[in-house]
Amino acid sequence: MNFTRWSARLPGTQRRAAARTDLVVSPDRRGEGSVPAARAERPADETPCAPAVDDLPTREVLDRIPALVALVQGPEHRIAYVNDAYAAAFGARPVGEPAREALPELEELGLLPLLDQVLRSRKPRTVKSRKAAGGRSYTITCTPVDISAAAEAAGASGPVDGKAGGAAARGGVLVFAADVTDHAEAAERLRASERRQRETAVTLQRSLLPQELEQPDDLRIAAVYHPGGTEAAVGGDWYDVITLGGGRTALVIGDVMGRGVRAAAVMGQLRTAVRAYARLDLPPHEVLQLLDGLAAEIDANQIATCVYAVHDPNEGRLMYASAGHLPILVRDENGTVLRTDEPTGPPLGTGGWMHASGSVPLGPGSTAVLYTDGLVERRDADLDEGIASLEQALAGATGTPQVVCDRLVRSAGVTADHDDDVAVLVLQHPARTGSDGELFRNAALELLGGVEAAPRARAFASGVLTSWRFPPELHDLGVLAASELVANSLQHGTPPMRLRLRRTDRRLIVEVTDGDDHLPRRRHAEPADESGRGIAIVATIASSWGSRRAPGGGKSVWCEFVLPRAS
């Protein structure tokens, strides 16, 4: 066995070898006063040099190595030799005894099967960072050797297995164990730190997501969030559902590029901003414009994708705007899946882009899916393939929104060790029939203006609310609200005008639209003022009220009344 490679690692080896080489004079430099190297004599005052490693017996080299070395032979792995470092770590070991009885530490480290493999295959094997009973960690290499030569070189005298001639007939394994305790402990501290950071990010991420989704009257909604596996840092995926009033609902899903606590924190700021901007009841593309500027202010180096959509049950459509996000998928009542396409703008935080709104039908019986890229993006496949697979899964996914969520996640192969965050938001516009359908009614009246508009509106509202069998108190409040909103539109708005009454299983909605863009505001009217009290009256008697500009021009002013449970 050649231990020259090991000798370079022993302290002082290179210096001693150099000193030994210096005693030899090259033949080309022999001249007057020179002596042959073989006859060179050391000056009397020169300290004798220690022998070089190459001059030492193999056993003495092995004894000097700080790593643990053991030599075993035969199918029972009988001990042929252990070096001083091995004995210091685990105690003296009797030569000739089987490893299973005499080397219990090898069994604790799981090395006995490995010794069998090495002996059979005659190929070396290495295991990394195995912890022994004493708490030390070792990286261990088992190498096949010629036991007869190795045992002789190591200084084993006679047959080490107790049988005559046994040493020469059997193969052996050299066990070389390097102490890596410091490295293992440092790696464990690093892993523990990474685990704590990931747990912090996951906790922050989950705390910033809605703890309970708002459930609008007209939609059924469910969502799921799966953080990436333990090897993946948590990202900035988020979703939200925001009830806008007047029967309308905003839905948002987004993904902050980046990982860890920073991405989760940026996500939280964007989600909070979306809820604030949504209260302005702006068109989807205007909400994204505001978010775009805010994202650049939060962190100019961090961008995010986002889809913001608004559902209006009166229109039967989903208005949306996208900032670099994946397309919404919609399955209609017949099972056909539609993928929204344009318009799509660049991600939030890039600036300098005018986003645009689009729309997609979402009538009764339809299901829409908003999702992040972790659901469809794979390293070994094109993104369009992932979206196409999701379309196929959605076409066959029926049941409640939560069931659809779970089926889509399973069909995408998302597991606990998935390499990316996944967020999915599913909304259904159920088709209601029978008694359930009776709880959702609509009635509208076109108004051309003039002095007869207000009386017509009051009479229409009274007749509709009576047919819907509302109790007298709610009937009167609804008629009063309709009268005040129409009067406000007649005074401050322009034709065409429309009064719409809508009931759900939870509330009555009164809405008036006209062609003027100026939004009303609640103001304090002095006793002598002849106007300015209409909106104040509506705000006082209704559960909530609001106004918004219509995409095609004009405005809508609405108020809501919560229905008694008995209704």
XYZ file of C-alpha atoms in Angstrom:
567
model
C 0.000 0.000 0.000
C 1.278 3.437 -0.964
C 0.678 6.094 1.698
C 2.593 8.852 -0.079
C -0.649 10.777 -0.706
C -1.423 10.724 3.018
C 2.139 11.751 3.958
C 1.647 15.263 2.579
C -0.994 15.847 5.226
C 1.199 14.967 8.223
C 2.660 17.926 10.157
C 6.263 18.625 9.213
C 6.300 16.120 6.364
C 7.281 18.514 3.603
C 9.948 20.200 5.720
C 11.534 16.897 6.674
C 11.466 15.596 3.147
C 13.118 18.785 1.932
C 15.817 18.521 4.586
C 16.466 14.979 3.526
C 16.690 15.970 -0.138
C 19.128 18.776 0.611
C 21.712 16.223 1.722
C 21.969 14.850 -1.784
C 24.256 16.725 -4.180
C 23.450 16.660 -7.876
C 26.134 14.957 -10.015
C 26.199 17.953 -12.277
C 27.367 20.165 -9.417
C 30.137 17.950 -8.102
C 33.378 19.835 -7.911
C 36.189 20.507 -5.635
C 35.303 19.790 -2.081
C 32.160 17.902 -2.952
C 31.549 14.386 -1.761
C 29.230 11.720 -3.106
C 25.807 11.785 -1.548
C 26.173 8.248 -0.236
C 29.257 9.276 1.743
C 28.039 12.645 2.950
C 28.510 13.081 6.625
C 26.350 15.221 8.827
C 28.230 17.974 10.671
C 28.667 17.252 14.322
C 26.547 20.171 15.468
C 23.603 19.370 13.124
C 20.520 17.909 14.777
C 19.524 14.549 13.279
C 16.448 14.860 11.062
C 13.380 12.753 11.690
C 12.858 10.111 9.028
C 10.568 11.057 6.142
C 7.141 9.448 5.946
C 8.198 7.338 2.970
C 10.899 5.774 5.152
C 8.480 4.774 7.924
C 6.769 1.411 8.187
C 3.130 1.559 7.084
C 1.869 0.797 10.576
C 3.780 3.733 12.034
C 2.271 5.984 9.355
C -1.219 4.750 10.195
C -0.595 5.289 13.897
C 0.401 8.886 13.257
C -2.669 9.737 11.172
C -5.212 11.745 13.190
C -8.060 10.013 11.360
C -9.462 6.740 12.678
C -8.201 3.679 10.799
C -9.245 0.050 11.182
C -8.413 -2.962 9.049
C -10.796 -5.921 8.967
C -10.711 -9.166 7.001
C -12.977 -11.912 5.797
C -16.772 -12.256 5.729
C -16.963 -11.798 9.508
C -14.767 -8.696 9.275
C -12.342 -9.858 11.899
C -10.055 -7.177 13.306
C -6.607 -7.079 11.761
C -5.560 -3.664 13.012
C -6.792 -0.416 14.584
C -4.614 2.683 14.843
C -3.993 4.804 17.920
C -6.619 7.404 16.976
C -9.252 4.671 16.658
C -8.308 3.184 20.028
C -8.398 6.633 21.620
C -11.905 7.240 20.262
C -13.494 3.861 20.975
C -11.025 1.964 23.158
C -8.603 -0.867 22.500
C -9.905 -3.591 20.195
C -8.745 -7.248 20.264
C -7.145 -8.487 17.053
C -8.867 -11.452 15.439
C -12.351 -10.844 16.837
C -15.377 -10.365 14.537
C -16.452 -6.765 14.071
C -20.045 -7.440 15.156
C -18.860 -8.296 18.677
C -15.583 -6.398 18.940
C -16.461 -3.233 16.983
C -19.969 -2.273 18.191
C -19.428 1.288 17.008
C -19.433 0.093 13.393
C -22.870 -1.406 13.875
C -24.102 1.784 15.558
C -22.856 3.763 12.576
C -24.581 1.343 10.178
C -21.321 0.264 8.579
C -21.567 -3.535 8.743
C -23.776 -3.802 5.619
C -21.448 -1.347 3.910
C -18.443 -3.557 4.736
C -20.251 -6.497 3.128
C -20.921 -4.465 -0.025
C -17.291 -3.344 -0.293
C -16.024 -6.865 0.247
C -18.327 -8.255 -2.472
C -18.016 -5.474 -5.056
C -14.359 -4.630 -4.425
C -15.343 -0.974 -4.793
C -14.884 1.744 -2.161
C -17.906 3.295 -0.456
C -18.239 6.527 1.540
C -20.841 7.691 4.029
C -20.898 11.293 5.200
C -21.338 12.780 8.641
C -22.441 9.757 10.673
C -22.816 10.521 14.368
C -21.327 8.031 16.841
C -22.659 7.285 20.313
C -20.212 9.692 21.910
C -21.579 12.590 19.902
C -18.687 12.887 17.443
C -19.456 12.855 13.707
C -17.363 11.053 11.116
C -17.163 10.817 7.348
C -16.135 7.216 6.694
C -14.599 5.600 3.627
C -14.403 1.827 3.319
C -11.828 0.628 0.774
C -11.152 -2.954 -0.351
C -7.524 -4.073 0.194
C -5.313 -7.136 -0.234
C -5.467 -8.290 3.365
C -2.336 -10.443 3.235
C -0.171 -7.524 2.124
C -2.013 -4.990 4.224
C -1.873 -7.028 7.390
C 1.823 -7.648 6.905
C 2.458 -3.944 6.234
C 0.406 -2.930 9.233
C 2.520 -5.169 11.432
C 0.013 -7.949 12.065
C 2.027 -11.042 12.849
C 0.628 -14.419 12.009
C -2.873 -15.327 10.931
C -5.154 -12.625 12.301
C -8.271 -14.748 12.005
C -6.883 -17.499 14.156
C -6.612 -19.912 11.261
C -3.412 -20.920 9.557
C -3.017 -19.311 6.213
C -6.301 -17.416 6.622
C -4.775 -13.988 6.113
C -3.497 -14.826 2.688
C -6.793 -16.371 1.529
C -9.223 -13.667 2.394
C -9.900 -10.049 1.247
C -10.191 -7.146 3.654
C -11.554 -3.669 4.106
C -9.713 -0.590 5.306
C -11.999 1.686 7.323
C -10.893 5.339 7.262
C -12.964 7.737 9.432
C -12.314 11.482 9.450
C -13.687 13.473 12.364
C -16.048 16.112 10.919
C -17.819 17.038 14.134
C -17.096 20.752 13.815
C -18.351 20.808 10.251
C -21.427 18.748 11.117
C -22.311 20.987 14.054
C -21.840 24.103 11.929
C -24.027 22.604 9.212
C -26.683 21.708 11.768
C -26.620 25.229 13.185
C -27.035 26.573 9.656
C -29.929 24.200 8.968
C -31.569 25.160 12.257
C -31.189 28.835 11.387
C -32.682 28.256 7.952
C -35.565 26.318 9.506
C -36.277 29.145 11.927
C -36.152 31.706 9.109
C -38.470 29.615 6.993
C -40.884 29.094 9.891
C -40.874 32.833 10.472
C -41.571 33.497 6.799
C -44.353 30.898 6.687
C -45.937 32.314 9.851
C -45.715 35.841 8.470
C -47.057 34.723 5.106
C -50.043 32.918 6.601
C -50.796 35.746 9.020
C -50.930 38.227 6.138
C -53.326 36.087 4.097
C -57.059 36.360 4.892
C -57.842 34.140 7.855
C -61.416 33.756 6.617
C -62.595 34.591 3.127
C -65.474 36.989 2.686
C -68.437 35.162 1.178
C -70.482 37.405 -1.125
C -74.197 36.818 -1.595
C -73.921 35.817 -5.248
C -70.695 33.805 -5.243
C -69.257 30.786 -3.524
C -65.509 31.102 -2.967
C -62.676 28.950 -1.627
C -58.888 29.275 -1.638
C -55.829 27.220 -0.730
C -52.229 28.163 -0.054
C -49.324 25.694 -0.001
C -45.870 26.990 0.977
C -42.918 25.474 -0.839
C -41.194 22.414 0.624
C -38.553 22.564 3.338
C -35.810 23.082 0.757
C -37.611 26.072 -0.804
C -37.825 29.493 0.787
C -41.321 30.878 1.212
C -42.421 33.217 -1.545
C -44.879 36.103 -1.704
C -48.070 34.515 -3.072
C -51.309 36.091 -1.884
C -55.022 36.275 -2.608
C -58.012 38.167 -1.267
C -61.767 38.599 -1.608
C -63.230 42.072 -1.033
C -66.938 42.864 -0.848
C -67.419 46.200 -2.591
C -71.098 46.748 -1.829
C -73.981 47.018 -4.233
C -73.654 43.269 -4.862
C -70.195 43.599 -6.416
C -67.124 41.625 -5.351
C -63.406 42.188 -5.986
C -61.033 39.247 -6.256
C -57.261 39.494 -6.340
C -54.341 37.114 -6.584
C -50.662 37.983 -6.863
C -47.103 36.788 -6.544
C -44.159 38.826 -5.277
C -40.926 37.789 -6.968
C -38.359 36.686 -4.437
C -38.233 34.515 -1.347
C -38.270 34.681 2.407
C -39.428 37.225 4.935
C -38.795 40.180 2.625
C -41.113 38.822 -0.083
C -43.792 38.051 2.506
C -43.518 41.564 3.949
C -43.857 43.186 0.508
C -46.825 40.923 -0.156
C -48.495 42.133 3.040
C -48.068 45.763 2.047
C -49.499 45.159 -1.423
C -52.460 43.218 -0.064
C -53.272 46.011 2.382
C -53.011 48.562 -0.417
C -55.324 46.535 -2.658
C -58.007 46.517 0.034
C -57.694 50.277 0.436
C -57.787 50.963 -3.311
C -60.710 48.570 -3.747
C -62.811 50.747 -1.430
C -62.503 53.510 -4.021
C -64.520 51.223 -6.331
C -62.290 51.988 -9.307
C -62.098 50.000 -12.540
C -59.577 47.120 -12.340
C -56.936 48.799 -14.508
C -56.968 51.942 -12.342
C -56.398 49.837 -9.223
C -53.360 48.250 -10.899
C -52.033 51.679 -11.871
C -52.095 52.712 -8.210
C -50.477 49.445 -7.143
C -47.761 49.829 -9.752
C -46.627 53.134 -8.297
C -46.795 51.829 -4.741
C -44.771 48.704 -5.573
C -41.955 50.879 -6.948
C -41.958 52.927 -3.749
C -41.901 49.871 -1.476
C -38.864 48.333 -3.166
C -37.570 49.380 -6.571
C -35.766 46.033 -6.911
C -38.832 43.910 -6.197
C -41.628 43.319 -8.681
C -44.895 41.439 -8.432
C -47.511 39.989 -10.740
C -51.184 40.495 -9.987
C -54.704 40.006 -11.332
C -57.495 42.220 -10.000
C -61.051 41.300 -11.009
C -64.532 42.569 -10.153
C -67.745 40.554 -10.414
C -71.040 42.385 -10.942
C -74.081 40.076 -10.752
C -76.144 42.592 -12.718
C -73.788 42.312 -15.674
C -73.014 38.584 -15.463
C -69.369 39.266 -16.306
C -65.987 39.355 -14.620
C -64.081 42.588 -15.283
C -60.339 42.155 -14.819
C -56.899 43.652 -15.347
C -53.591 41.771 -15.267
C -50.109 42.940 -14.376
C -47.951 40.189 -15.837
C -49.984 37.448 -14.172
C -51.233 34.132 -15.529
C -54.602 34.060 -17.327
C -57.868 33.459 -15.479
C -59.621 30.210 -16.407
C -63.437 30.149 -16.605
C -65.586 27.040 -17.072
C -69.115 27.824 -18.223
C -72.296 25.932 -17.349
C -71.684 23.554 -20.289
C -68.184 22.561 -19.121
C -66.281 24.558 -21.743
C -63.119 26.176 -20.348
C -62.116 29.643 -21.519
C -58.669 31.160 -20.964
C -58.539 34.940 -20.684
C -55.803 36.486 -22.764
C -55.459 40.188 -23.457
C -55.068 42.704 -22.014
C -52.009 41.888 -19.906
C -49.566 44.561 -18.769
C -46.090 44.248 -17.218
C -45.607 43.308 -13.546
C -46.153 45.793 -10.748
C -43.159 47.927 -9.909
C -41.927 48.371 -13.476
C -43.709 51.717 -13.982
C -44.505 53.661 -17.127
C -47.286 51.421 -18.402
C -51.006 52.096 -18.812
C -52.922 48.958 -17.847
C -56.247 48.129 -19.450
C -59.355 46.259 -18.309
C -60.964 43.317 -20.054
C -63.983 41.158 -19.302
C -65.068 37.536 -19.489
C -68.585 36.076 -19.111
C -69.357 34.627 -15.673
C -73.011 33.705 -15.722
C -74.923 31.324 -13.449
C -73.318 27.884 -13.361
C -69.824 29.204 -14.159
C -66.584 28.583 -12.247
C -63.493 30.806 -12.411
C -59.964 29.942 -11.221
C -57.209 32.405 -10.290
C -53.815 30.891 -9.440
C -50.088 31.527 -9.091
C -47.303 30.038 -11.207
C -46.389 27.393 -8.632
C -49.488 25.450 -9.720
C -48.547 25.188 -13.408
C -44.834 25.943 -13.817
C -42.358 23.053 -13.951
C -38.651 23.091 -14.753
C -38.950 20.283 -17.286
C -42.057 21.543 -19.122
C -43.291 24.610 -20.966
C -45.572 26.963 -19.021
C -48.316 26.675 -21.652
C -48.318 22.912 -21.124
C -48.959 23.444 -17.425
C -51.838 25.832 -18.113
C -53.306 23.411 -20.670
C -53.154 20.613 -18.086
C -54.915 22.873 -15.594
C -57.645 23.567 -18.181
C -58.214 19.836 -18.603
C -58.359 19.335 -14.852
C -60.828 22.209 -14.461
C -63.075 20.814 -17.215
C -63.603 17.676 -15.135
C -63.531 19.198 -11.651
C -67.019 19.492 -10.192
C -68.332 20.058 -6.706
C -67.960 22.891 -4.217
C -65.213 25.501 -4.653
C -63.162 23.812 -1.922
C -63.451 20.450 -3.669
C -62.411 22.050 -6.964
C -59.398 23.683 -5.243
C -58.235 20.377 -3.815
C -58.696 18.535 -7.106
C -56.745 21.105 -9.073
C -53.883 21.008 -6.580
C -53.778 17.206 -6.683
C -53.940 17.093 -10.470
C -50.935 19.432 -10.625
C -48.901 17.059 -8.448
C -48.383 19.553 -5.627
C -46.955 17.761 -2.581
C -45.462 18.768 0.763
C -41.980 19.036 -0.791
C -43.105 21.126 -3.791
C -40.386 23.564 -4.869
C -42.607 26.676 -5.065
C -45.490 28.353 -3.296
C -48.970 27.668 -4.651
C -52.071 29.826 -4.231
C -55.418 28.989 -5.829
C -58.677 30.980 -5.669
C -61.871 29.362 -7.001
C -65.194 31.196 -7.348
C -68.511 29.858 -8.519
C -71.601 31.722 -9.663
C -74.220 29.102 -8.821
C -77.320 28.609 -10.940
C -80.231 28.991 -8.517
C -83.632 27.492 -9.133
C -86.794 26.800 -7.155
C -87.087 28.253 -3.668
C -83.417 29.217 -3.680
C -83.948 31.182 -6.858
C -86.832 33.059 -5.303
C -84.409 34.629 -2.844
C -82.483 36.297 -5.689
C -84.614 38.716 -7.662
C -84.042 41.774 -9.875
C -86.279 44.584 -11.073
C -85.321 47.707 -13.060
C -87.083 50.865 -14.248
C -85.797 53.224 -16.956
C -86.270 56.921 -16.081
C -86.262 59.711 -18.653
C -86.308 62.573 -16.163
C -88.949 65.197 -15.669
C -91.341 65.881 -12.824
C -93.032 62.500 -13.185
C -89.805 60.532 -12.595
C -89.857 60.687 -8.790
C -93.511 59.549 -8.388
C -92.942 56.749 -10.907
C -89.876 55.596 -9.013
C -91.733 55.535 -5.676
C -94.673 53.635 -7.130
C -92.386 51.134 -8.852
C -90.333 50.517 -5.700
C -93.455 50.088 -3.560
C -94.969 47.547 -5.932
C -91.783 45.507 -6.275
C -91.040 45.384 -2.535
C -94.652 44.389 -1.833
C -94.411 41.528 -4.336
C -91.206 40.402 -2.627
C -93.158 40.217 0.641
C -90.884 42.454 2.627
C -92.081 43.459 6.096
C -93.693 46.920 6.292
C -90.744 48.643 7.984
C -88.230 47.402 5.402
C -90.716 48.150 2.618
C -91.011 51.771 3.714
C -87.246 52.205 4.124
C -86.643 50.793 0.661
C -89.195 53.124 -0.928
C -87.697 56.122 0.900
C -84.166 55.231 -0.230
C -85.300 54.821 -3.850
C -87.079 58.169 -3.736
C -84.062 60.037 -2.323
C -81.567 58.485 -4.748
C -83.764 59.252 -7.727
C -84.320 62.809 -6.508
C -80.550 63.264 -6.138
C -79.989 61.955 -9.671
C -82.690 64.223 -11.093
C -81.129 67.264 -9.455
C -77.427 66.576 -10.037
C -77.295 63.960 -12.807
C -78.167 63.664 -16.476
C -80.220 61.126 -18.457
C -80.354 58.255 -19.110
C -81.356 57.175 -15.590
C -82.228 53.779 -14.191
C -83.569 52.537 -10.870
C -82.639 48.969 -10.024
C -83.898 46.943 -7.065
C -82.116 43.719 -6.230
C -82.604 41.248 -3.436
C -80.397 38.378 -2.326
C -80.834 35.925 0.492
C -79.182 38.465 2.824
C -79.870 42.020 1.679
C -81.879 44.491 -0.389
C -79.917 46.693 -2.792
C -81.264 49.947 -4.239
C -79.209 51.451 -7.073
C -79.655 54.464 -9.337
C -77.461 55.161 -12.387
C -77.260 58.262 -14.571
C -75.035 59.813 -17.216
C -73.125 62.293 -15.030
C -69.589 61.476 -13.808
C -69.622 63.579 -10.646
C -69.872 61.409 -7.541
C -72.140 62.586 -4.709
C -70.795 63.208 -1.246
C -72.444 63.379 2.092
C -72.539 66.925 3.463
C -74.064 68.759 6.377
C -77.139 70.805 5.392
C -78.038 73.948 7.312
C -81.628 74.323 8.578
C -82.383 76.945 5.933
C -80.984 74.858 3.025
C -83.557 73.445 0.635
C -81.308 70.627 -0.585
C -78.316 68.547 0.474
C -80.163 66.119 2.745
C -80.833 63.234 0.359
C -77.539 61.355 0.717
C -77.477 62.094 4.448
C -80.909 60.496 4.796
C -79.846 57.445 2.774
C -76.658 57.056 4.835
C -78.723 57.206 8.022
C -81.413 54.655 7.167
C -79.331 52.167 5.122
C -76.761 49.631 6.343
C -74.212 51.019 3.856
C -74.054 53.204 0.751
C -71.556 54.141 -1.929
C -70.981 55.375 -5.441
C -68.728 54.613 -8.384
C -68.075 55.710 -11.914
C -69.256 53.408 -14.673
C -66.640 52.151 -17.196
C -68.577 53.615 -20.113
C -69.235 56.957 -18.407
C -71.751 58.105 -15.847
C -72.075 56.939 -12.270
C -73.937 54.592 -9.985
C -75.151 55.397 -6.448
C -76.365 52.537 -4.259
C -77.404 51.598 -0.745
C -78.020 48.309 1.064
C -80.377 47.027 3.753
C -79.630 43.840 5.641
C -82.631 41.509 5.598
C -84.048 40.033 8.792
C -83.105 36.408 9.355
C -86.763 35.414 9.146
C -86.840 36.475 5.496
